[in-house]
CSV table of C-alpha atoms in Angstrom, one decimal:
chain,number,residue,atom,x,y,z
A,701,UNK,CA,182.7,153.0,61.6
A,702,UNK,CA,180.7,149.6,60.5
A,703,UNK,CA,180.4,147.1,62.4
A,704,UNK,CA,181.3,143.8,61.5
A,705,UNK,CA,178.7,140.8,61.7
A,706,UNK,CA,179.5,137.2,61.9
A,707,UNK,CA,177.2,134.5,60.5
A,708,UNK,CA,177.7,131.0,61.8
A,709,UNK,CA,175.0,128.4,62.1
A,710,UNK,CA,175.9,125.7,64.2
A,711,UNK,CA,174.9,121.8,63.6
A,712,UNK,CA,174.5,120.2,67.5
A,713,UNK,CA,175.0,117.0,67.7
A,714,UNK,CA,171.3,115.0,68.3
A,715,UNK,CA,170.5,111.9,70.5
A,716,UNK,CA,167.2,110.7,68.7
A,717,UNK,CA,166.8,113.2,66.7
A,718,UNK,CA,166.8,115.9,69.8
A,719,UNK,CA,169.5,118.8,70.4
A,720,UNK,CA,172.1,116.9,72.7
A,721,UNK,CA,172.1,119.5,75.8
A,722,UNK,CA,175.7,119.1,75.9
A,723,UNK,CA,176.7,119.8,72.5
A,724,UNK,CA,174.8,122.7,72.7
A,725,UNK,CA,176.1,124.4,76.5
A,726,UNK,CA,179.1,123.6,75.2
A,727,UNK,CA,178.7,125.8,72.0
A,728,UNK,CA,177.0,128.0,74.0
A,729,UNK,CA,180.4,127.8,76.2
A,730,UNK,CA,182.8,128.3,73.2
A,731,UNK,CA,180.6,131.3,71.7
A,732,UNK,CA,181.0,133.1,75.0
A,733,UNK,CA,184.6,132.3,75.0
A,734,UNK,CA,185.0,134.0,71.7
A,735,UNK,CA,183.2,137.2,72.7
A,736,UNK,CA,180.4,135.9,69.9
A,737,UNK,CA,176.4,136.8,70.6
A,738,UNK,CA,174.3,134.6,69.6
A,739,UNK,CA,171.1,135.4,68.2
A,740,UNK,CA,169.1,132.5,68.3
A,741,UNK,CA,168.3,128.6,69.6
A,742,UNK,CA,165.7,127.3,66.6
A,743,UNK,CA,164.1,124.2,69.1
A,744,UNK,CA,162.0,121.7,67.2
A,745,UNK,CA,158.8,120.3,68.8
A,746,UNK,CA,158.1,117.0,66.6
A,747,UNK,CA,160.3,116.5,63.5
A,748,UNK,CA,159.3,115.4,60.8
A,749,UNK,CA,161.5,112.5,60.1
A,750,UNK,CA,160.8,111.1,63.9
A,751,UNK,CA,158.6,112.7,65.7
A,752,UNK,CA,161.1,113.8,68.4
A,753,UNK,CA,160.5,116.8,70.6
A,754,UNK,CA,163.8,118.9,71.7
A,755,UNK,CA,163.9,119.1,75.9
A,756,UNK,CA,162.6,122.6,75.6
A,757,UNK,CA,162.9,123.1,79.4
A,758,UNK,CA,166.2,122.8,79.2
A,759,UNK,CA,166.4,124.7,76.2
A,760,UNK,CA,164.8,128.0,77.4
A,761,UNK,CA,167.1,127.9,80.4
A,762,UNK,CA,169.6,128.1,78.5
A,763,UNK,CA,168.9,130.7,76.2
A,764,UNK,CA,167.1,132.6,79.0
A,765,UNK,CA,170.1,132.7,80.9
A,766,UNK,CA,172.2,134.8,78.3
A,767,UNK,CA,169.2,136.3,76.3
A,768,UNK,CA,169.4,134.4,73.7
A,769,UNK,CA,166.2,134.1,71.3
A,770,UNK,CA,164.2,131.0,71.3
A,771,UNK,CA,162.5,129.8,68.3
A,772,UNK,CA,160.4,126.7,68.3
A,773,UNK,CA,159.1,124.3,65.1
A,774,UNK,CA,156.3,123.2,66.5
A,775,UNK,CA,155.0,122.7,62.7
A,776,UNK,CA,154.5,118.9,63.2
A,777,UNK,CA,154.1,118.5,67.1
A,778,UNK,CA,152.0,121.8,67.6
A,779,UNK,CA,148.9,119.4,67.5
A,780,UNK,CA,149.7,118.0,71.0
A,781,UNK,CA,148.7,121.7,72.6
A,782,UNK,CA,145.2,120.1,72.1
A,783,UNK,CA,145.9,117.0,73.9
A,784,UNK,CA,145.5,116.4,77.6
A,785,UNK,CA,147.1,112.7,77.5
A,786,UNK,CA,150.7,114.2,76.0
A,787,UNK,CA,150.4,117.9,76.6
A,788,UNK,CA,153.2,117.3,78.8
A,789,UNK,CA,155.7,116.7,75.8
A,790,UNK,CA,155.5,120.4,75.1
A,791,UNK,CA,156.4,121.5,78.2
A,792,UNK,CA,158.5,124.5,78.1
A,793,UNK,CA,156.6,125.7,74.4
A,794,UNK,CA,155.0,128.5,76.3
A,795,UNK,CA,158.7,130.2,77.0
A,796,UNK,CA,159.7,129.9,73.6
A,797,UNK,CA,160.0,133.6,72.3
A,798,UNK,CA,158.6,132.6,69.0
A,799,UNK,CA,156.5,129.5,67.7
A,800,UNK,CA,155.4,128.0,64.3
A,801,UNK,CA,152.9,126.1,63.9
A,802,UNK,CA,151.4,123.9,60.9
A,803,UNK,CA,148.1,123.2,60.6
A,804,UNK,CA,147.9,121.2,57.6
A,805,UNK,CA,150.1,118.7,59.4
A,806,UNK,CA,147.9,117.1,62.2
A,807,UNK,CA,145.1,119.7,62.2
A,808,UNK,CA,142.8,118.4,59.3
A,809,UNK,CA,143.6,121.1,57.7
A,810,UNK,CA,144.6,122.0,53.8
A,811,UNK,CA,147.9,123.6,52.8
A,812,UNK,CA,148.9,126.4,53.2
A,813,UNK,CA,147.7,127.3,57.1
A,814,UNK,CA,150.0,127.8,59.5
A,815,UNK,CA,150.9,130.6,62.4
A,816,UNK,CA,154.2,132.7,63.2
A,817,UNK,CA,153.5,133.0,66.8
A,818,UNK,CA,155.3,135.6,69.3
A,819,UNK,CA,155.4,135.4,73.2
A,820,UNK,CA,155.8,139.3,73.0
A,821,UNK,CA,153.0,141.2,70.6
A,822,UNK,CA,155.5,144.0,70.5
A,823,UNK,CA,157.9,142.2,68.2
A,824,UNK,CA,155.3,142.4,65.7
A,825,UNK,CA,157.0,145.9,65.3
A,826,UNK,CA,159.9,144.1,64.2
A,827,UNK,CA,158.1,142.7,61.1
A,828,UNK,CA,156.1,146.5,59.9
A,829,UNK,CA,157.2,147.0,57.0
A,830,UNK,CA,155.7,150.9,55.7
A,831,UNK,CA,154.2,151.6,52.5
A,832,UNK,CA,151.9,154.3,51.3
A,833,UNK,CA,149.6,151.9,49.8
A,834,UNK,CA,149.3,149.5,52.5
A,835,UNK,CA,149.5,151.7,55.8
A,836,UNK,CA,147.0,154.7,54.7
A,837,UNK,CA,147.6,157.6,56.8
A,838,UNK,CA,143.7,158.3,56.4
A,839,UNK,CA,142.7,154.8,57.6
A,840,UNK,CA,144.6,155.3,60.2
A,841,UNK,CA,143.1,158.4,61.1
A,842,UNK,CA,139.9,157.1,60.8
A,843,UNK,CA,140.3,153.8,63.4
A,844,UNK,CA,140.4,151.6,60.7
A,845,UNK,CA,142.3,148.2,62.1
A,846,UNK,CA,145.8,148.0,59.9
A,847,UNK,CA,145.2,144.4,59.6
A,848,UNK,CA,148.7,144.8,57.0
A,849,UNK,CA,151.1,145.0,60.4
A,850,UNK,CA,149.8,141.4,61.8
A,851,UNK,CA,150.6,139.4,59.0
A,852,UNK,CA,153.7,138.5,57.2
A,853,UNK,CA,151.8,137.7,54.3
A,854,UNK,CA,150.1,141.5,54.3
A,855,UNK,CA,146.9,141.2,52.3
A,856,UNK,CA,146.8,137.1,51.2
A,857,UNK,CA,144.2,134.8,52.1
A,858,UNK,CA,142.3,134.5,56.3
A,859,UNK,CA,143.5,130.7,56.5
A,860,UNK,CA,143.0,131.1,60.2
A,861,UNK,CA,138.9,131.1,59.1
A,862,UNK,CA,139.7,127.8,57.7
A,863,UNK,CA,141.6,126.3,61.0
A,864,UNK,CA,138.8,128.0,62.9
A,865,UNK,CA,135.5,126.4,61.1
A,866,UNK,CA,137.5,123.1,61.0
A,867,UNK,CA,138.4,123.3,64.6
A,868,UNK,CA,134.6,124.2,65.2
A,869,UNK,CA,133.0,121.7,63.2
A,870,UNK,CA,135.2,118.8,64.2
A,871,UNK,CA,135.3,120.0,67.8
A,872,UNK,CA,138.4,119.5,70.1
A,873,UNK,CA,137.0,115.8,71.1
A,874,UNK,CA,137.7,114.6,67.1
A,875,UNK,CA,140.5,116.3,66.5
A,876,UNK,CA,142.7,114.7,69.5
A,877,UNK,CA,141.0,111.5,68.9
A,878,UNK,CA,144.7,110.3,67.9
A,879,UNK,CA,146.6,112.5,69.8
């Protein structure tokens, strides 16, 4: 017998461009009601338009409290995990079950270099993908780091080289100078 799936994605209502906590308990709310899982809460940590962080306390409570997966864009407030003045702002981040981050945005940084980041390394499984030609049975045999399985991109360009020798040569003093 198949199973059926249902796909839904579900606008919240905002309050300054940030998820309005009610809207979304009470989606929550109705999606329990219906015998619906949810599979994911996709947070945003600086948008784009205004700069507004979701209350991602609040958030991963919520999604905590019926195992729901949290996602946060952090791709334009990500630079505040550098800064000690508003640090703060991103309380919360660190529960998030996955992050992404932009570095071209406030990093100094070119495009394309950004970061899928997981709270969990095992859900890197999730993303494996098996090929003959990528994951050699003799490499692995022989130690050789599959460097394939870390990356969603497989073999495409180090840009974390580039965020690293930026971040080096600028120094974490420069880069929050504005942050």
């Amino acid at each position: 017998m198949a199973a059926t799936v249902a796909y839904c994605v579900c606008y919240l209502r905002c309050s300054f461009s940030r998820i309005d906590l009610s809207d979304l308990a009470a989606k929550l709310a109705q999606a329990d009601a219906n015998g619906e899982q949810v599979l994911a809460i996709v947070a945003t940590a600086g948008t784009t338009d205004a700069g507004a962080i979701d209350p991602l306390v609040e958030i991963t409570a919520m999604a905590a409290e019926r195992n729901i997966w949290l996602h946060v864009d952090a791709a334009w407030g990500g630079a505040l995990l550098l800064s000690e003045k508003y640090l703060h702002y991103l309380d919360g981040l660190e529960l998030a079950d996955s992050v992404t981050l932009d570095f071209h945005k406030q990093f100094f940084q070119t495009i394309s270099c950004g970061a899928f980041l997981l709270k969990d390394a095992r859900h890197y499984e999730l993303m494996r993908y098996q090929a003959a030609y990528l994951n050699s049975g003799f490499d692995e045999e022989q130690g050789v780091p599959n460097l394939v399985s870390k990356s969603l991109q497989t073999t495409r360009r180090f840009d974390a080289l580039k965020l690293w020798m930026g971040l080096e040569a600028l120094g974490k003093k420069t880069v929050c100078r504005n942050h």
